[in-house]
PDB file of C-alpha atoms in Angstrom:
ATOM      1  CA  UNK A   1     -14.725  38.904 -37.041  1.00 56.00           C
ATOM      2  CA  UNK A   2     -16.104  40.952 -39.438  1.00 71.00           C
ATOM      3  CA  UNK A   3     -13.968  42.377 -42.311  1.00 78.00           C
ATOM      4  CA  UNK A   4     -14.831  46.105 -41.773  1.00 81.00           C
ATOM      5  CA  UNK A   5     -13.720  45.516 -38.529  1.00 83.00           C
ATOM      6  CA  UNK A   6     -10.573  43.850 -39.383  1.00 81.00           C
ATOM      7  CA  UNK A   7      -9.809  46.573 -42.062  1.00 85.00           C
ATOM      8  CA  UNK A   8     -10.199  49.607 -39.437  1.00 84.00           C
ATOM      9  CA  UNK A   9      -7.812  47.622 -37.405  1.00 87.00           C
ATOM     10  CA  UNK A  10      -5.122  47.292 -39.847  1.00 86.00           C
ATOM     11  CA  UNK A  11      -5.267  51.117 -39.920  1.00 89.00           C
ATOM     12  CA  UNK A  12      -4.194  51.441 -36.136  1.00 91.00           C
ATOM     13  CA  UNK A  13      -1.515  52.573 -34.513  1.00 93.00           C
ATOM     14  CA  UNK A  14      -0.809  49.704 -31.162  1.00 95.00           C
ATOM     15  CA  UNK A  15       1.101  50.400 -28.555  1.00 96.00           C
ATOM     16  CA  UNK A  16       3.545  48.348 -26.535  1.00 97.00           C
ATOM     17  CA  UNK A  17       1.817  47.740 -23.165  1.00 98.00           C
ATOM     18  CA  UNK A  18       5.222  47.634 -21.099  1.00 97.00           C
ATOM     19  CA  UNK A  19       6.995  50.797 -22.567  1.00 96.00           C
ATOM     20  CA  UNK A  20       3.350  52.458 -22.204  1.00 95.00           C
ATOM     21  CA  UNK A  21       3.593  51.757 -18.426  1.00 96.00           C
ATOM     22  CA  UNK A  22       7.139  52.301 -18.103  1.00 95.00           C
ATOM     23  CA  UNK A  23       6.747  55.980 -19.391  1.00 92.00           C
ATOM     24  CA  UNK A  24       3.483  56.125 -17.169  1.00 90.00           C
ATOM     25  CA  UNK A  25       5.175  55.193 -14.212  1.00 88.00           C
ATOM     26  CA  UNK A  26       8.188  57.920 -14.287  1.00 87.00           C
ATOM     27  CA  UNK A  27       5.103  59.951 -14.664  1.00 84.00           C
ATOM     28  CA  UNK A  28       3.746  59.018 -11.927  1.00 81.00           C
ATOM     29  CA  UNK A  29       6.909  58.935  -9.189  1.00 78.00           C
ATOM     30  CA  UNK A  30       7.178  63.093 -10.385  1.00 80.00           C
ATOM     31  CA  UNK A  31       3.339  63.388  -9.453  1.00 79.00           C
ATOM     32  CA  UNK A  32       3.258  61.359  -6.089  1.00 75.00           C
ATOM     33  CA  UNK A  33       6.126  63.659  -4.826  1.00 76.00           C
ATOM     34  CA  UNK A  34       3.809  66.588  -5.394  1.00 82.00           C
ATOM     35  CA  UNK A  35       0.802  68.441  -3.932  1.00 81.00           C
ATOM     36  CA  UNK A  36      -1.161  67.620  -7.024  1.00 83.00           C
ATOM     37  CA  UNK A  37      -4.871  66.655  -5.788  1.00 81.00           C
ATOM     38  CA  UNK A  38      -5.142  62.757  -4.868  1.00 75.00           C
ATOM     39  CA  UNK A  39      -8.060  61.817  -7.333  1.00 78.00           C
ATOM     40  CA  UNK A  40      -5.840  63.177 -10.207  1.00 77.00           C
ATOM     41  CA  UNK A  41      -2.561  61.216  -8.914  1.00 67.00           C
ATOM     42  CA  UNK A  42      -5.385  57.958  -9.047  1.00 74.00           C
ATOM     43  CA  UNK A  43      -6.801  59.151 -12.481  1.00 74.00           C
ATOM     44  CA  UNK A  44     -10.330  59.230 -11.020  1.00 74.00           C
ATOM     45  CA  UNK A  45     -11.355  62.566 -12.285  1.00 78.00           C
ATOM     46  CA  UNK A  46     -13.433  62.513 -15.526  1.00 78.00           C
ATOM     47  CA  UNK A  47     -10.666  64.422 -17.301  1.00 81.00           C
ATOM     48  CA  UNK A  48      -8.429  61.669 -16.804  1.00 81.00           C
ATOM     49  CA  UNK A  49     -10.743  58.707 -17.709  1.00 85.00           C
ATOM     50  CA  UNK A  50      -8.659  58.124 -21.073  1.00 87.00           C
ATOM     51  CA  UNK A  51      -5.529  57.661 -19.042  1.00 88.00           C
ATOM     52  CA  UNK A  52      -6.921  55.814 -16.726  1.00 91.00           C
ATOM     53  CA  UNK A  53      -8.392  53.129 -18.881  1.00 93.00           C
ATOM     54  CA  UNK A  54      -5.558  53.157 -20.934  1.00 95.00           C
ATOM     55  CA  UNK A  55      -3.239  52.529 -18.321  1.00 95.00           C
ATOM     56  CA  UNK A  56      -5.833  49.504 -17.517  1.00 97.00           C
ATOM     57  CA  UNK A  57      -5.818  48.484 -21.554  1.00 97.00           C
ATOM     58  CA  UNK A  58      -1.644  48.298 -21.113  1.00 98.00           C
ATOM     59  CA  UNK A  59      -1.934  45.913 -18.035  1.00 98.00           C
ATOM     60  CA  UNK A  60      -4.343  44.068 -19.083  1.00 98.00           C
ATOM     61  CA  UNK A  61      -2.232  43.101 -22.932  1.00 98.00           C
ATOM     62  CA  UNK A  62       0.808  42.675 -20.417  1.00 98.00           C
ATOM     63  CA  UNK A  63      -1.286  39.452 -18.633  1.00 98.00           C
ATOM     64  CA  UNK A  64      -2.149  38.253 -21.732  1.00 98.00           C
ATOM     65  CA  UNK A  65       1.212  38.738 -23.590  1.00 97.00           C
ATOM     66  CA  UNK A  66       2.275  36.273 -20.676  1.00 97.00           C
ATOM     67  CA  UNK A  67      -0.655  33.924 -20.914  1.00 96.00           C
ATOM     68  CA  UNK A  68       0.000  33.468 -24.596  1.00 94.00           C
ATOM     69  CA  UNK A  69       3.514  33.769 -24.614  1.00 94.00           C
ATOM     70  CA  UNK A  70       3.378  36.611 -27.674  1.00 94.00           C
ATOM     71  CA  UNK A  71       3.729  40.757 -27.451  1.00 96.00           C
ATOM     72  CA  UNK A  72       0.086  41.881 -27.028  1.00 98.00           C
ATOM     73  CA  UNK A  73      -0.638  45.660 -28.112  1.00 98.00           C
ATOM     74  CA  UNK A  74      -3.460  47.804 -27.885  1.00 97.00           C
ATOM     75  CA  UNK A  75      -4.759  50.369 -29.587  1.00 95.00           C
ATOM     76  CA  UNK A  76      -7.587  52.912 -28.738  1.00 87.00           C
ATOM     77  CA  UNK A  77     -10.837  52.619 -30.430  1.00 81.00           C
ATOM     78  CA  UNK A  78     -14.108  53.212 -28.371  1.00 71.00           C
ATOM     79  CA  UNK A  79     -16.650  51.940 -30.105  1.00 73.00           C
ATOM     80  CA  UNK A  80     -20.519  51.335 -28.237  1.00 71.00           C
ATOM     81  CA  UNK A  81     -19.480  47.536 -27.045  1.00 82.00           C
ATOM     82  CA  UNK A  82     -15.629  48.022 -26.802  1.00 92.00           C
ATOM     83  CA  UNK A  83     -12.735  50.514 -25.512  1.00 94.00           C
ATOM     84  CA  UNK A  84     -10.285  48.821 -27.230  1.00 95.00           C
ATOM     85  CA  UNK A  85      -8.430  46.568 -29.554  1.00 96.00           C
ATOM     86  CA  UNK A  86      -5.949  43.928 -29.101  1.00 97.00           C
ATOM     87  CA  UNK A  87      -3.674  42.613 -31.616  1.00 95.00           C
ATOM     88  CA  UNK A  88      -0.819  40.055 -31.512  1.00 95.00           C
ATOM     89  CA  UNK A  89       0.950  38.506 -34.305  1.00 90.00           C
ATOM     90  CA  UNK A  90       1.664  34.679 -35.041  1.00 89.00           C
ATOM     91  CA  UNK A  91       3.699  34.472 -38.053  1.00 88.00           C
ATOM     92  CA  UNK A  92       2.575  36.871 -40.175  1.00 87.00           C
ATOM     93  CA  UNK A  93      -0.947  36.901 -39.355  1.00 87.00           C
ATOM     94  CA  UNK A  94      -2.559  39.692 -37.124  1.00 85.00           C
ATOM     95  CA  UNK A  95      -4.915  38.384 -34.308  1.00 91.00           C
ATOM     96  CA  UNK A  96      -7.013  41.001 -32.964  1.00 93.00           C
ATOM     97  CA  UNK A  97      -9.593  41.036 -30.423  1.00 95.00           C
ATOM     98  CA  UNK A  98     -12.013  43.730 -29.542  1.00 95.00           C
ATOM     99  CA  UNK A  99     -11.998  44.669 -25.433  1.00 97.00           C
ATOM    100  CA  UNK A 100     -14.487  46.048 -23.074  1.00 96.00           C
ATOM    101  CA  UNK A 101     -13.043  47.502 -19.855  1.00 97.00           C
ATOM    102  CA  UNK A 102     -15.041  46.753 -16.752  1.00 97.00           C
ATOM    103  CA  UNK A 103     -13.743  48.030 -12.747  1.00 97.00           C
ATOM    104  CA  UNK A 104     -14.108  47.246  -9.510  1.00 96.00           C
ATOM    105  CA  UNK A 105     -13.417  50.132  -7.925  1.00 94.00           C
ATOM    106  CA  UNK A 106     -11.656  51.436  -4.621  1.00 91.00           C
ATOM    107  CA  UNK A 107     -13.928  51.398  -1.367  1.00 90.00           C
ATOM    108  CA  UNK A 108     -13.359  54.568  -1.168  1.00 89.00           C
ATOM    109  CA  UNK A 109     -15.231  55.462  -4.703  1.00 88.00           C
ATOM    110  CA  UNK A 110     -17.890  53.128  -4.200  1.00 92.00           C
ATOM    111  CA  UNK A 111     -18.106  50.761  -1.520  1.00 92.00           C
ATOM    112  CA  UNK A 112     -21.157  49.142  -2.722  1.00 93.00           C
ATOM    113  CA  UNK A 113     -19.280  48.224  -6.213  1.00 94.00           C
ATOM    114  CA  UNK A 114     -18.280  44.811  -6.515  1.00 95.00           C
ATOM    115  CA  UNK A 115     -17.125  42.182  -8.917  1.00 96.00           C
ATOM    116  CA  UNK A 116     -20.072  39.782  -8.801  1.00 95.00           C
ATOM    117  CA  UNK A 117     -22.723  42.749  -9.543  1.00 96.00           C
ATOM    118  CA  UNK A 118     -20.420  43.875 -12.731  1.00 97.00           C
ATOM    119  CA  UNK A 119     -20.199  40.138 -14.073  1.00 97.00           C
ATOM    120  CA  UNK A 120     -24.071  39.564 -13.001  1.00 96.00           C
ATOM    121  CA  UNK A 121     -24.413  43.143 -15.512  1.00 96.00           C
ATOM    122  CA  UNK A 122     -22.628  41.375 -18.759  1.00 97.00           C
ATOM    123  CA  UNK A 123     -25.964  39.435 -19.044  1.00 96.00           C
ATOM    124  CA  UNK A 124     -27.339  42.455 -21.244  1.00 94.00           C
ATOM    125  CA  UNK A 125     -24.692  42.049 -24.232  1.00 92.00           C
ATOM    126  CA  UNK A 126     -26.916  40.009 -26.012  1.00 89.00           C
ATOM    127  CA  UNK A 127     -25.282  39.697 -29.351  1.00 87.00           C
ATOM    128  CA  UNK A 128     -21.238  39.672 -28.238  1.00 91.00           C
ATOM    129  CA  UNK A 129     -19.525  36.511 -29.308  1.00 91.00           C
ATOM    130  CA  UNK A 130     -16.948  38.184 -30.372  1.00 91.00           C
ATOM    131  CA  UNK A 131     -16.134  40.437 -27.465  1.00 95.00           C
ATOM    132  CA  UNK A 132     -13.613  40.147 -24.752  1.00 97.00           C
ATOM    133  CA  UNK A 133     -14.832  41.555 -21.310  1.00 98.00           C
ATOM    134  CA  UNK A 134     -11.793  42.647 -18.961  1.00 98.00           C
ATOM    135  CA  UNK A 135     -12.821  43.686 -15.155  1.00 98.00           C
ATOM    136  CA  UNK A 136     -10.091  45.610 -13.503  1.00 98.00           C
ATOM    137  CA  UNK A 137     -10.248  44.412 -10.051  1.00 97.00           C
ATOM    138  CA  UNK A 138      -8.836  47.276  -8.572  1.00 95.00           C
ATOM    139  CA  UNK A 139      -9.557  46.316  -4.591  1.00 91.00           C
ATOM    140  CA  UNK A 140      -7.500  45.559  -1.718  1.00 85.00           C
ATOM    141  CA  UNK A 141      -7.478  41.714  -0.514  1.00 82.00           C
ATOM    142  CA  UNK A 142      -7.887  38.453  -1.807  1.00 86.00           C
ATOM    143  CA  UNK A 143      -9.591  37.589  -4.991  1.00 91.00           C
ATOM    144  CA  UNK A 144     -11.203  33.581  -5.142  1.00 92.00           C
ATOM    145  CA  UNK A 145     -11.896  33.168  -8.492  1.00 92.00           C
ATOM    146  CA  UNK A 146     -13.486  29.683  -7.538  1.00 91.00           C
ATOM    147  CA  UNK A 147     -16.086  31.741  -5.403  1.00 91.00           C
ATOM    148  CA  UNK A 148     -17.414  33.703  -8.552  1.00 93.00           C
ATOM    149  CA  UNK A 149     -20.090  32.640 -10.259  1.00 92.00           C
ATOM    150  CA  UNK A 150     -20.674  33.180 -13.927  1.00 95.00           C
ATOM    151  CA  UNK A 151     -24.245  33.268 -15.584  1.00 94.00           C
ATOM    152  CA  UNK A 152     -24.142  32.147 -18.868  1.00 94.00           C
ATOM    153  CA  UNK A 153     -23.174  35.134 -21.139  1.00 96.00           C
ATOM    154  CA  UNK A 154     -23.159  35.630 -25.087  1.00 95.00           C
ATOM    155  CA  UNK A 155     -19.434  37.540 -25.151  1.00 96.00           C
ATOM    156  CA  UNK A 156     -16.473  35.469 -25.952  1.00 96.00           C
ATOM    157  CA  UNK A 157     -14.328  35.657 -23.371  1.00 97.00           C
ATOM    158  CA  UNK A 158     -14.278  37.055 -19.744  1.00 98.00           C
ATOM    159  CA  UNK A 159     -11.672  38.247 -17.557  1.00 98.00           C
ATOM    160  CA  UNK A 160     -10.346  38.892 -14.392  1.00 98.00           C
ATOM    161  CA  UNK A 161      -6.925  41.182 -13.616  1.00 98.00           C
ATOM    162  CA  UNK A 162      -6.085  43.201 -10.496  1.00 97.00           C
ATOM    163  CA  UNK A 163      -2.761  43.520  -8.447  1.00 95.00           C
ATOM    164  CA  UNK A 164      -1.237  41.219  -5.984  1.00 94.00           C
ATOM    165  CA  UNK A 165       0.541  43.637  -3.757  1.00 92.00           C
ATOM    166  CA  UNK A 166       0.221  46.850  -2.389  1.00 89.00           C
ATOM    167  CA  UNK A 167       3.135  48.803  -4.492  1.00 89.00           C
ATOM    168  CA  UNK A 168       1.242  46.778  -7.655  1.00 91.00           C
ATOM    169  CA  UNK A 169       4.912  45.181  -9.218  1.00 93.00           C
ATOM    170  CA  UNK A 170       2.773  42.323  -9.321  1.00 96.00           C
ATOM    171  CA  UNK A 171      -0.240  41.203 -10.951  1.00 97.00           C
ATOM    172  CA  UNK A 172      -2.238  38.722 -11.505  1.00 97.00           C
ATOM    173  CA  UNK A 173      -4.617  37.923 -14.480  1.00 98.00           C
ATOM    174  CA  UNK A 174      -8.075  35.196 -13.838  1.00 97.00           C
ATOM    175  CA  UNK A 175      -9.628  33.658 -17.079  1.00 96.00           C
ATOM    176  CA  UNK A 176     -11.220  32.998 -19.400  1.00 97.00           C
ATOM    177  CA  UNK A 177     -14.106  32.448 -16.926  1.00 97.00           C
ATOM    178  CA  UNK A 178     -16.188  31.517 -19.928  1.00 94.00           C
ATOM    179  CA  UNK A 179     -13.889  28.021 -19.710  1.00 91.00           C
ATOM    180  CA  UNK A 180     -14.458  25.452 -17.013  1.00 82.00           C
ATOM    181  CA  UNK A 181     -10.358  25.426 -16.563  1.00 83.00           C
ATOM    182  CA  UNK A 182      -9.949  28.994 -15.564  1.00 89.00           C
ATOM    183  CA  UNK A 183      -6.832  29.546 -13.783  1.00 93.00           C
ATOM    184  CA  UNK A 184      -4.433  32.628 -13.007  1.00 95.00           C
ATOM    185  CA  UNK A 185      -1.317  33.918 -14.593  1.00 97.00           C
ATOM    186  CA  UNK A 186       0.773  36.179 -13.007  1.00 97.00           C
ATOM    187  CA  UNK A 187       3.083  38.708 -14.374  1.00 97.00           C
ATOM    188  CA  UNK A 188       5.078  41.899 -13.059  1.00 96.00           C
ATOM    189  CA  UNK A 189       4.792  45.973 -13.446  1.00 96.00           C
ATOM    190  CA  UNK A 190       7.609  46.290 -16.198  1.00 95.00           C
ATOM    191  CA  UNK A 191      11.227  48.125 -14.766  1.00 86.00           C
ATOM    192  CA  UNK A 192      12.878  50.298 -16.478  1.00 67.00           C
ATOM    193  CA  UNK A 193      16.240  49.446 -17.748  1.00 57.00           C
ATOM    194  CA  UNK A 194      18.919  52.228 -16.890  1.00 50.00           C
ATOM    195  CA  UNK A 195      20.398  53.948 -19.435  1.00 47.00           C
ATOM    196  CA  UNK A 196      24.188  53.948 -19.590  1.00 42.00           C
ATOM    197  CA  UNK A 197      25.693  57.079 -19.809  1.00 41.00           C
ATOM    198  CA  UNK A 198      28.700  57.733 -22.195  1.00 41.00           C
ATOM    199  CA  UNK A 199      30.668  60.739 -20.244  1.00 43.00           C
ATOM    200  CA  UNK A 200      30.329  64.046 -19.793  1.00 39.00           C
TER     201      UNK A 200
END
């Protein structure tokens, strides 16, 4: 990775994937119990594509905090190949990794989307060994990751997260399908602890 690059990173300010979504989803229990418009409870209005693919950004460093066993933050910082950056720490040395978001999404905003034509699409980053490709699978039903086939593409890593039930507590996270030994790991939607009240 290039030291410009690694510079501008230093320089961010990350955020903790599971208190991100924690916040987001008190957020969104207050919204769901109003008469706001459904596309804005989803975050499919253009408005709210920040949110939305930050909220995506926060899952996905959640999977991968529990595939590598170490906190993953993010930090926003679209650039023309990548929405965000990734950063983790082993001992005192920062890891970062620069993320493109990718979505499947609902049937009922596109039924004609689907995974294999975004994956068959990553064949036009022609000079991306560095980059990390994330597809938010964000369908009903079963995903085979067996089934999907993978052209050979010149980004680092690919990627594969969507949830496993319908309230989404659970998800799971597919990859790296740039490996022949790509296999799932699943996590959960972070709780909440309650906070203990001293007295009145």
């Amino acid at each position: 990775m290039d030291r410009i690059l690694l510079r501008a990173a230093e320089k961010l300010t990350y955020v903790d994937p599971a208190s991100y979504l924690i916040r987001l989803r008190r957020l969104e229990i207050k919204i769901a119990a109003s008469d706001t418009p459904p596309k804005v409870k989803a975050l499919r209005t253009n408005d709210l594509k920040a949110a939305r693919e930050q909220r995506q950004a926060a899952l996905f460093c959640l999977g991968m905090g529990q595939r590598l066993g170490q906190k993953v933050s993010f930090a926003a910082r679209e650039d023309q190949d990548y929405d965000f950056i990734a950063s983790w720490i082993v001992g005192e040395e920062r890891h970062i990794a620069t993320v493109q978001l990718k979505e499947v999404v609902p049937a009922q905003a596109n039924p004609q989307a689907s995974i294999h034509a975004i994956v068959a699409s990553l064949t036009k980053y022609t000079n991306s060994d560095g980059l990390t490709v994330a597809i938010h699978l964000n369908r009903e039903g079963r995903f085979d990751p067996c089934l999907l086939q993978v052209p050979k593409l010149k980004i680092g890593s690919l990627w594969v997260f969507g949830s496993a039930n319908p309230d989404q507590s659970r998800w799971n996270l597919w990859g790296n399908f740039k490996e022949s030994d790509a296999y799932a790991t699943q996590f959960s939607y972070p709780e909440a602890h309650p906070v203990e009240r001293s007295g009145d």
